[in-house]
Coordinates of C-alpha atoms in Angstrom, one line a residue:
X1 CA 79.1 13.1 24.1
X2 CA 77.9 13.3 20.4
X3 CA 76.8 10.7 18.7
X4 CA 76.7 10.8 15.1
X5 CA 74.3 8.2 13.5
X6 CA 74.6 7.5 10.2
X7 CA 72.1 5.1 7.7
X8 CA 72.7 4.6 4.1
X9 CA 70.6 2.6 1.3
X10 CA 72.2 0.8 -1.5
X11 CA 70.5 -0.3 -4.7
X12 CA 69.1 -3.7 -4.3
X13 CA 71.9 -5.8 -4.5
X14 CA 74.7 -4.3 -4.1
X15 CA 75.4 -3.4 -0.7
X16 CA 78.1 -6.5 -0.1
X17 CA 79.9 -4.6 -3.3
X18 CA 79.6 -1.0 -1.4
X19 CA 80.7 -2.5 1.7
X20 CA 83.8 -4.1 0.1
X21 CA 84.5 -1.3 -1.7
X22 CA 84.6 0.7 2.0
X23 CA 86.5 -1.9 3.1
X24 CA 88.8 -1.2 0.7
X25 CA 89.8 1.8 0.7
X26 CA 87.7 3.9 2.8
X27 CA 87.4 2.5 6.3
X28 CA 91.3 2.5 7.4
X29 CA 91.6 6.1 6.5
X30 CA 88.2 7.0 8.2
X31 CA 89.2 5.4 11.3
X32 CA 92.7 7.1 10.9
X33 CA 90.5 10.7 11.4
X34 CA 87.9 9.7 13.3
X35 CA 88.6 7.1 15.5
X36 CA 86.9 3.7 15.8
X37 CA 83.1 3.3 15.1
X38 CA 80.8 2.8 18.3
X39 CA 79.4 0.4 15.8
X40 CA 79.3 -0.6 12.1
X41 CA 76.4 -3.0 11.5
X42 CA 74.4 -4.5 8.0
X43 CA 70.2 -4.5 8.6
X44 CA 69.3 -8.0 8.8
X45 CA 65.6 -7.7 8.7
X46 CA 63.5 -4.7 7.1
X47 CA 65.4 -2.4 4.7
X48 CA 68.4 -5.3 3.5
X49 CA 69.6 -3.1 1.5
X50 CA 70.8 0.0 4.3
X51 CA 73.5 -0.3 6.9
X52 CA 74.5 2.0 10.0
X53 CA 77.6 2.8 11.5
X54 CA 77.9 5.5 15.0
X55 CA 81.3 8.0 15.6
X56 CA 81.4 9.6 18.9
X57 CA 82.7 12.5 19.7
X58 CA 83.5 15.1 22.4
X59 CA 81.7 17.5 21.3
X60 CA 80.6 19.4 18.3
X61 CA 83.7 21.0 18.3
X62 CA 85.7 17.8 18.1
X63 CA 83.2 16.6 15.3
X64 CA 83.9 19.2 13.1
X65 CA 88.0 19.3 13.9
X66 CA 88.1 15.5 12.8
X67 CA 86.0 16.1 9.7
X68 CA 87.8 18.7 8.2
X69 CA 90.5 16.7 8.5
X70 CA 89.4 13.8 6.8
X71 CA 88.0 15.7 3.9
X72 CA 91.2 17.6 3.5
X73 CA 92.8 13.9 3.6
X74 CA 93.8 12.9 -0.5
X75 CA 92.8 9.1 0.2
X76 CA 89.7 10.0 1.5
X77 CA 89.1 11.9 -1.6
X78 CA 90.4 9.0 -3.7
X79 CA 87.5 6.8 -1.8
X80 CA 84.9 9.2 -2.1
X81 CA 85.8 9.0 -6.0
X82 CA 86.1 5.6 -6.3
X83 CA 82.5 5.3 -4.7
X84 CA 80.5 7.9 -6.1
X85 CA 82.0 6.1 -9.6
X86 CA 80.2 2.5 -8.2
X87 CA 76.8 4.8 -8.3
X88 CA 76.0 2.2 -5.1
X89 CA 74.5 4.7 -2.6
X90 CA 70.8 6.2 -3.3
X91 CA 70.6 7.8 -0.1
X92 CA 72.1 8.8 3.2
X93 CA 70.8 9.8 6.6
X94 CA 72.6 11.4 9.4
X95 CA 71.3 12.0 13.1
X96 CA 73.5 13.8 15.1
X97 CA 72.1 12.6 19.0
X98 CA 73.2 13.2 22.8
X99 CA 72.4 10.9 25.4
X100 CA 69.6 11.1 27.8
X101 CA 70.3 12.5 31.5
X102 CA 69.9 9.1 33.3
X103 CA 72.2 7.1 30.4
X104 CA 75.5 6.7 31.2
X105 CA 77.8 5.5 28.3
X106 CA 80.1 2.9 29.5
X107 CA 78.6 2.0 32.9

């Protein structure tokens, strides 16, 4: 398993706009390519303004056969557009990360 861990920071105050925005018109068509989200969460405490959201995949293999098709996907394009318009994002993190040897996903 891959997990691919992904933070991003909004300007103060407008990470409930980014998020709707996502909501919008980004996350069907991500979830169409990529599958469902281990998990898409908001930070509560700390950095307010950042969020996280984890895709697993087979392998790296499968990561990069479901991200080429998203960003060969027109509505994905649209939302990528639409959202580098709302100038929301300041920055992005990824982590790509394995499990350890005694973790088990799922048990």
């Amino acid at each position: 398993m891959l997990y691919d861990v992904r933070t991003y920071t909004c300007q103060p105050g407008k990470i409930k706009k980014h998020l709707a925005l996502y909501a919008e018109y980004g996350y069907a068509v991500q979830r169409r390519h990529l599958g469902e989200p281990l998990a898409y969460m908001q930070t509560e405490t700390g950095d307010v303004n950042s969020y996280v959201h984890i895709w697993v995949y087979e392998d790296a293999a499968d990561r990069a056969r479901k991200r080429m098709a998203l960003q060969a996907d027109p509505e994905w394009a649209a939302y990528l557009a639409r959202s580098s318009e709302a100038g929301y994002l300041v920055a992005q993190r990824n982590q790509l990360m394995v499990p350890v040897p005694f973790f088990k996903p799922g048990s």
